[in-house]
PDB file of C-alpha atoms and ligand atoms in Angstrom:
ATOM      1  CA  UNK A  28      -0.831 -23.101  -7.299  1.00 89.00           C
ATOM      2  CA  UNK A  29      -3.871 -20.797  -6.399  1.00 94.00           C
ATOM      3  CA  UNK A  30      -1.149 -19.407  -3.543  1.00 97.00           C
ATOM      4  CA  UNK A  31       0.931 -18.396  -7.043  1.00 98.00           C
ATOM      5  CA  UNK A  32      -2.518 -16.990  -8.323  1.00 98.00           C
ATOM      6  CA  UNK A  33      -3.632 -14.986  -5.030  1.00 98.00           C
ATOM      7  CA  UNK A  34       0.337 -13.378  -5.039  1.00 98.00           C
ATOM      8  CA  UNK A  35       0.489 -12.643  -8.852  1.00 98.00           C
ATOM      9  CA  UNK A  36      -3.180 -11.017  -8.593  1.00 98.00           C
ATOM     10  CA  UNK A  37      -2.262  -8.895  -5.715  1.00 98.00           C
ATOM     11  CA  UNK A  38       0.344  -7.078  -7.486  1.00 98.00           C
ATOM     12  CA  UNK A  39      -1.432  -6.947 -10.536  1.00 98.00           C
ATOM     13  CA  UNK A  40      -4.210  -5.148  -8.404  1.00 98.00           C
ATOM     14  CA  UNK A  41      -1.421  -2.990  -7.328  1.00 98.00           C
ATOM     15  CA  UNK A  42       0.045  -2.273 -10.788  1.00 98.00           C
ATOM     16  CA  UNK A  43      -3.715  -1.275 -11.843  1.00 98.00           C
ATOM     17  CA  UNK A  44      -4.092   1.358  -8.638  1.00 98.00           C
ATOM     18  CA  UNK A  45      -0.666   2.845 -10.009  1.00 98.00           C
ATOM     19  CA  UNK A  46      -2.008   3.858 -12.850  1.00 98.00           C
ATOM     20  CA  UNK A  47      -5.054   6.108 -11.242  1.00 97.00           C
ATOM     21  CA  UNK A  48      -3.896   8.881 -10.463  1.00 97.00           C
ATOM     22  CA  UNK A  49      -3.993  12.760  -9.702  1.00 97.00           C
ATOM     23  CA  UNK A  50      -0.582  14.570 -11.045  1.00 95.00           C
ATOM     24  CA  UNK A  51       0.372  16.157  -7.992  1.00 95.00           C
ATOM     25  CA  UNK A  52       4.711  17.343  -7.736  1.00 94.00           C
ATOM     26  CA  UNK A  53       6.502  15.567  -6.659  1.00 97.00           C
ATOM     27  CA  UNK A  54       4.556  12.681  -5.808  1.00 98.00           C
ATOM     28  CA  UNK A  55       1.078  11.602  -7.555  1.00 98.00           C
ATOM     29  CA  UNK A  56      -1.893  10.826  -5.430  1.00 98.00           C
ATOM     30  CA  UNK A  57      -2.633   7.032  -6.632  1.00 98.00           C
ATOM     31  CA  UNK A  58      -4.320   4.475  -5.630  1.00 98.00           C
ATOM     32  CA  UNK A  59      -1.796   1.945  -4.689  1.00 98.00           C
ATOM     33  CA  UNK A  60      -1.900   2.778  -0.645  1.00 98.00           C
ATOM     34  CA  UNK A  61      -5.628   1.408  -0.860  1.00 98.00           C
ATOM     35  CA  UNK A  62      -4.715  -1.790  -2.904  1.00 98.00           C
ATOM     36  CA  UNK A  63      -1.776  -2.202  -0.253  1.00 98.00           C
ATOM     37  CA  UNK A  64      -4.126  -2.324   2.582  1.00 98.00           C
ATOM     38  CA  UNK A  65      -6.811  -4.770   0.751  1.00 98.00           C
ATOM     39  CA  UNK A  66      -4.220  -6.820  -0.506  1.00 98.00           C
ATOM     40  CA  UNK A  67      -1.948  -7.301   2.891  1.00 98.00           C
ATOM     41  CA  UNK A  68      -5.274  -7.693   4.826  1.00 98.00           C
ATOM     42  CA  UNK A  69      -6.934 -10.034   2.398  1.00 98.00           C
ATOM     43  CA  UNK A  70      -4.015 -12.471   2.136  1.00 98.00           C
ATOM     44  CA  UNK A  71      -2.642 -12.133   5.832  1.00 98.00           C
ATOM     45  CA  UNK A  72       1.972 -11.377   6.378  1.00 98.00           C
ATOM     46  CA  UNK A  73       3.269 -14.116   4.368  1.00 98.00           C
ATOM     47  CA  UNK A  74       1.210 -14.127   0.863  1.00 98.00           C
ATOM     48  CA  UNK A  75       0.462 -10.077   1.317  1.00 98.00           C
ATOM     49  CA  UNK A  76       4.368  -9.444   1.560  1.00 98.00           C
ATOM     50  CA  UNK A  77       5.188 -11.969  -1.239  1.00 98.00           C
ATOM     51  CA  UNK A  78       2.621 -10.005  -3.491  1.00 98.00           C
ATOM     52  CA  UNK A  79       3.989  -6.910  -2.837  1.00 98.00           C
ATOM     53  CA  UNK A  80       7.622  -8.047  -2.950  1.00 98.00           C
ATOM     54  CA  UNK A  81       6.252  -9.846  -6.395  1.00 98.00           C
ATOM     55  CA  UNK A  82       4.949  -5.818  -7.635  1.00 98.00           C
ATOM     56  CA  UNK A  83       8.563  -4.151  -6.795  1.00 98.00           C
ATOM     57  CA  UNK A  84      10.336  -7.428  -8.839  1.00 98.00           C
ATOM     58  CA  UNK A  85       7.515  -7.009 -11.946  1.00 98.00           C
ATOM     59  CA  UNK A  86       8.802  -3.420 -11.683  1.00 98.00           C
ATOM     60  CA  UNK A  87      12.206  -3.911 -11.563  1.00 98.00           C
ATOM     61  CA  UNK A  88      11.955  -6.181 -14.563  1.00 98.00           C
ATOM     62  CA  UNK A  89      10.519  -3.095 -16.704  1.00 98.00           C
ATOM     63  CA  UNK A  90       6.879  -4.051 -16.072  1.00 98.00           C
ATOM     64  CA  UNK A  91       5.150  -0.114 -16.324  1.00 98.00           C
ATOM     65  CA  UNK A  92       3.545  -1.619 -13.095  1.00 98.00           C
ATOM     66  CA  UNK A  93       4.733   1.929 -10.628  1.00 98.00           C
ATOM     67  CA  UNK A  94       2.653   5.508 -11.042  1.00 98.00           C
ATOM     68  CA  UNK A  95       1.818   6.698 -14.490  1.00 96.00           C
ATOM     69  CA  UNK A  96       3.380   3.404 -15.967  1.00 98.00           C
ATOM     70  CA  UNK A  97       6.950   3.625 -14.520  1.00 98.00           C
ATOM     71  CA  UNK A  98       9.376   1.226 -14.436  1.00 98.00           C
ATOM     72  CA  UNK A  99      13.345   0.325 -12.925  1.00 98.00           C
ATOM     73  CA  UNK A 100      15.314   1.584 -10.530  1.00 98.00           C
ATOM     74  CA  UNK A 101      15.652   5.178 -11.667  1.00 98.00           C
ATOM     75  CA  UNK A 102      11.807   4.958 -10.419  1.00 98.00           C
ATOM     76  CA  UNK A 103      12.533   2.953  -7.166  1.00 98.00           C
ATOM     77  CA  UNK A 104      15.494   5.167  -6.259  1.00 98.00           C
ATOM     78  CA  UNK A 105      13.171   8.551  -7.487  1.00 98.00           C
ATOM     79  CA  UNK A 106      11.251  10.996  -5.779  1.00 98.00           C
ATOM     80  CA  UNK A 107       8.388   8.796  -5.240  1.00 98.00           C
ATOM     81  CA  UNK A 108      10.101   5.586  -4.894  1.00 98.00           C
ATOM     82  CA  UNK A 109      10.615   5.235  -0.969  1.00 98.00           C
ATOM     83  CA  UNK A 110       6.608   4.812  -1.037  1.00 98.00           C
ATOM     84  CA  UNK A 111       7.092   1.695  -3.072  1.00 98.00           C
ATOM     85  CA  UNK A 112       9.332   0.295  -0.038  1.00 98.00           C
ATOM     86  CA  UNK A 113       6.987   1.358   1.957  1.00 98.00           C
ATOM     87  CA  UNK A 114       4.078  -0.553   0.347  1.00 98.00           C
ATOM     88  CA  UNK A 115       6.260  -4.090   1.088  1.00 98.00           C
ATOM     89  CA  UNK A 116       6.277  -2.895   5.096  1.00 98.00           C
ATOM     90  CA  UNK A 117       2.502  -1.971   4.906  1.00 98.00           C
ATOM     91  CA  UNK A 118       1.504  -5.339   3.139  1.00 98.00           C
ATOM     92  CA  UNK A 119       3.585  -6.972   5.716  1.00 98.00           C
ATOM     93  CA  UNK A 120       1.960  -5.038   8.767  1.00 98.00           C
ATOM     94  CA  UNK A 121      -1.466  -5.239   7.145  1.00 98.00           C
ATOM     95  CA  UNK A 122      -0.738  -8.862   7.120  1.00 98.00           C
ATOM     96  CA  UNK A 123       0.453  -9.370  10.457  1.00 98.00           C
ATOM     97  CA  UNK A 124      -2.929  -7.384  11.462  1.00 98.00           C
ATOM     98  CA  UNK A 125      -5.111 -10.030   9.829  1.00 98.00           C
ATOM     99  CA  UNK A 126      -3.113 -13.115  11.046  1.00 98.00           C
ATOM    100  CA  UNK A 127      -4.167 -11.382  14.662  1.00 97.00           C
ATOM    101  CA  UNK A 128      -7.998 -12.394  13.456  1.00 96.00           C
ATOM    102  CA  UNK A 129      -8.168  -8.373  13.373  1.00 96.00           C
ATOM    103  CA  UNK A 130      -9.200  -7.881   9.985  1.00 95.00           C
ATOM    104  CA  UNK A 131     -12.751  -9.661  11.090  1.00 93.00           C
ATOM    105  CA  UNK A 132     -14.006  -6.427  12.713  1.00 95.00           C
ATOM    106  CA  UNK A 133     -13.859  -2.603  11.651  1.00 97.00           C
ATOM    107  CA  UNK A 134     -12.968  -1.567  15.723  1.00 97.00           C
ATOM    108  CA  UNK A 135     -10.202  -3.426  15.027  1.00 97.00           C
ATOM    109  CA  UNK A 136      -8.970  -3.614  11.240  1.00 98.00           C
ATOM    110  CA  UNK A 137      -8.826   0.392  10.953  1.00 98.00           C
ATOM    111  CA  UNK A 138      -6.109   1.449  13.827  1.00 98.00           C
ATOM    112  CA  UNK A 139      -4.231  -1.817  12.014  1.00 98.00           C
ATOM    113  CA  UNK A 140      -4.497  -0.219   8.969  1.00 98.00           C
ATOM    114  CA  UNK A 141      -3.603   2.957   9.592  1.00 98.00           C
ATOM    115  CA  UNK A 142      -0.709   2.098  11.652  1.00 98.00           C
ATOM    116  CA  UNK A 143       0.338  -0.042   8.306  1.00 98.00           C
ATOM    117  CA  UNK A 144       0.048   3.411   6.711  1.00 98.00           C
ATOM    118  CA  UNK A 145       2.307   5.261   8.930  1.00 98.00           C
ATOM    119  CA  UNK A 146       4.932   2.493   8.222  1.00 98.00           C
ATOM    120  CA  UNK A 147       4.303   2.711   4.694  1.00 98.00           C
ATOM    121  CA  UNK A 148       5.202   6.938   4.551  1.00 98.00           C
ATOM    122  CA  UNK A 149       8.402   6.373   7.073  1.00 98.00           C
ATOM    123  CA  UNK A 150      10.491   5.521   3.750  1.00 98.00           C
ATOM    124  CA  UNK A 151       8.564   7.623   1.219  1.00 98.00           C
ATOM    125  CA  UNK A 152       9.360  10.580   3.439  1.00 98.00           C
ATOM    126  CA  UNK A 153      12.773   9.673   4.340  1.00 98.00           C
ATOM    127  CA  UNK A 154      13.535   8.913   0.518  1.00 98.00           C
ATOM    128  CA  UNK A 155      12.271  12.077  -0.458  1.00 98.00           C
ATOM    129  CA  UNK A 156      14.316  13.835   1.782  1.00 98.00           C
ATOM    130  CA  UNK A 157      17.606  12.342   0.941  1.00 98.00           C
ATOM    131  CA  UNK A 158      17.292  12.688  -2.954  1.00 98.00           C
ATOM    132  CA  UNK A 159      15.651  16.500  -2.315  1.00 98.00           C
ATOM    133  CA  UNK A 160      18.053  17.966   0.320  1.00 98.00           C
ATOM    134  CA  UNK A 161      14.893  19.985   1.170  1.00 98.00           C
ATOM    135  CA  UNK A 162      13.662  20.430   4.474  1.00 98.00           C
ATOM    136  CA  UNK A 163      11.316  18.199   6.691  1.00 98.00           C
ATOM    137  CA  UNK A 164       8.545  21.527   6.144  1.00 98.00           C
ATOM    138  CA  UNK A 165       9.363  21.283   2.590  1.00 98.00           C
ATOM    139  CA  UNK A 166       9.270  17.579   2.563  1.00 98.00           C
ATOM    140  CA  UNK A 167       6.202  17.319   4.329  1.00 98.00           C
ATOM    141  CA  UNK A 168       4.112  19.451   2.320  1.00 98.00           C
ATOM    142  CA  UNK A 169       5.834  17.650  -0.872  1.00 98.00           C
ATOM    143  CA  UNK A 170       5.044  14.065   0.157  1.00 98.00           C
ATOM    144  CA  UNK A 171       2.177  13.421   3.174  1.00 98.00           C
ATOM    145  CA  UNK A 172       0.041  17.069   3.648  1.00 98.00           C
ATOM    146  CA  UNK A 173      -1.578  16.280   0.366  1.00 98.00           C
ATOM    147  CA  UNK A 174      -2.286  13.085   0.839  1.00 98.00           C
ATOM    148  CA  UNK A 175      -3.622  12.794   4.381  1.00 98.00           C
ATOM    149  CA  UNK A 176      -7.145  13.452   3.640  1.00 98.00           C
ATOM    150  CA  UNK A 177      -7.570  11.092   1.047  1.00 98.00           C
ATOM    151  CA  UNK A 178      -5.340   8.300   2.374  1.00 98.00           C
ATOM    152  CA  UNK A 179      -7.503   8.152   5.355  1.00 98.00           C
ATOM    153  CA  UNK A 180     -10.445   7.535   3.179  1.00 98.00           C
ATOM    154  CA  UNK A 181      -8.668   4.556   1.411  1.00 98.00           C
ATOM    155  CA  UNK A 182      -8.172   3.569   4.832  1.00 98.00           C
ATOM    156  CA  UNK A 183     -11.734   3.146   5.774  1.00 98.00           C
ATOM    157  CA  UNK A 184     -12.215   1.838   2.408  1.00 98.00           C
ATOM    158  CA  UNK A 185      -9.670  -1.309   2.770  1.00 98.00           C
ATOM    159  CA  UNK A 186     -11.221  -2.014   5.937  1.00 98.00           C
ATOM    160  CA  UNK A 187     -14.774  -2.152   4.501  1.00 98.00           C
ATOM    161  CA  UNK A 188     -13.876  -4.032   1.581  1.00 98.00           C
ATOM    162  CA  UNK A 189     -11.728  -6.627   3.815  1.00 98.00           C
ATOM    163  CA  UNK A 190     -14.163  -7.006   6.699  1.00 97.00           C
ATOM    164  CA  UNK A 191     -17.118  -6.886   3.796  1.00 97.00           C
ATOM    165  CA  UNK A 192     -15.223  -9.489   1.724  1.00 95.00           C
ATOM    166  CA  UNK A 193     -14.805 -11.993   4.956  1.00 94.00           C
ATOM    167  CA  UNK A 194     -18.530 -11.462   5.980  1.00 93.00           C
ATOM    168  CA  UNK A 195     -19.833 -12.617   2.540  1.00 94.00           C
ATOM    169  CA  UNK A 196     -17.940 -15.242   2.426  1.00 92.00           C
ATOM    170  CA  UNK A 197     -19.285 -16.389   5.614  1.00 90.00           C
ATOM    171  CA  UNK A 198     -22.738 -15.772   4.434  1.00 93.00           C
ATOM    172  CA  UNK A 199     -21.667 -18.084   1.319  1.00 87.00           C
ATOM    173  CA  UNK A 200     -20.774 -20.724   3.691  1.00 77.00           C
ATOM    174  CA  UNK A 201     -23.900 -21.041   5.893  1.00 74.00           C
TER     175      UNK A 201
HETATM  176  O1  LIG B1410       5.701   6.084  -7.926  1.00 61.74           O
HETATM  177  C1  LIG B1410       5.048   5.185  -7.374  1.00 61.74           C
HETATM  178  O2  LIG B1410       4.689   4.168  -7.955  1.00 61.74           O
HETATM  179  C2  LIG B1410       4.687   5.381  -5.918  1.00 61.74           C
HETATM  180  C3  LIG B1410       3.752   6.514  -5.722  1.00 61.74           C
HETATM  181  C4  LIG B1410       3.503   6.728  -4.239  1.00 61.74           C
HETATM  182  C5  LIG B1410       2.375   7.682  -3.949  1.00 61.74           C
HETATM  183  C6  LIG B1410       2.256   7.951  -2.458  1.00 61.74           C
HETATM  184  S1  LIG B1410       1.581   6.528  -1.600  1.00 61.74           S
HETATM  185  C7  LIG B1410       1.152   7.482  -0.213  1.00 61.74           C
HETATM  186  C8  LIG B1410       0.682   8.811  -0.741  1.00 61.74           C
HETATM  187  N1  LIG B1410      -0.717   8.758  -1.103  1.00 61.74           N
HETATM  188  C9  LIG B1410      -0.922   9.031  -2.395  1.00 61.74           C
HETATM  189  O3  LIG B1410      -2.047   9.054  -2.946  1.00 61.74           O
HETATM  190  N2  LIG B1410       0.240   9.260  -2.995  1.00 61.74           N
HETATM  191  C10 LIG B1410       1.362   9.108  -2.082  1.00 61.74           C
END
């Protein structure tokens, strides 16, 4: 039962990080990739990928739970909609990361992080290129140059939350 909770409120927390966002063309900046990494980290491969698979289903039901309240598979299948694939992959390596025992330390947790990241823009990119015909220059600068900066920040962010989350919980325990 709280294993139904802990999946259900990681893609909530997901659908909530959709909705802030920065209108960039023609893919937002949001706050999903940060939610991705707290959530997959936090809940380890199994429960992290469930959540996320659980977010893409919600979605796929109509649930406004994707950017700026979108919805379907006109979204999945859109410009922005290989990210969405790529937040299952991420959750999952994020996951696999913290079922190593490396989500206990920063050193650690970070490089696992961002190497969920890179996972995560592999189908965002590739989407985006397919559906835009553009080239990779074009579909860089569409879908990752903006991004870089502030995605690295959510990284450091996930990892301080998750490492911060498991210390006070030890604290808790003593
Ligand atoms: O339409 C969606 O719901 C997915 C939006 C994906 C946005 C991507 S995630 C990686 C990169 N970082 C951002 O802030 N925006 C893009």
């Amino acid at each position: 039962m709280w294993k139904a909770a802990l999946v259900l409120g990681g893609s909530l927390l997901v659908a909530i990080a959709a909705q802030i966002t920065v209108p960039f063309f023609p893919v937002p900046m949001t706050l999903q990739m940060l939610a991705v990494l707290v959530v997959g980290a936090a809940l380890g491969f199994r429960l992290g990928s469930l959540a996320l698979l659980a977010y893409v289903a919600e979605g796929l039901m109509g649930l406004p739970v994707f950017s700026k309240g979108g919805a379907g598979l006109a979204h999945l299948f859109g410009p922005s909609g290989g990210y969405i694939t790529g937040f299952v992959l991420a959750a999952a390596v994020a996951g696999w990361v913290a079922d190593r025992g490396w989500s206990q330390r920063l050193l650690t947790l970070i490089p696992g992080l961002a190497l969920a990241s890179i996972v995560l823009y592999i189908p965002g990119l590739l989407q985006l290129k397919v559906l835009s015909g553009a080239d990779w220059g074009q579909v860089w600068a569409w879908g990752a140059g903006p991004f870089l900066l502030g995605d690295s920040v959510k990284i450091v962010l996930a990892a301080l939350i998750v490492t911060g989350g498991w210390s006070a919980l030890r604290a808790r325990k003593r």
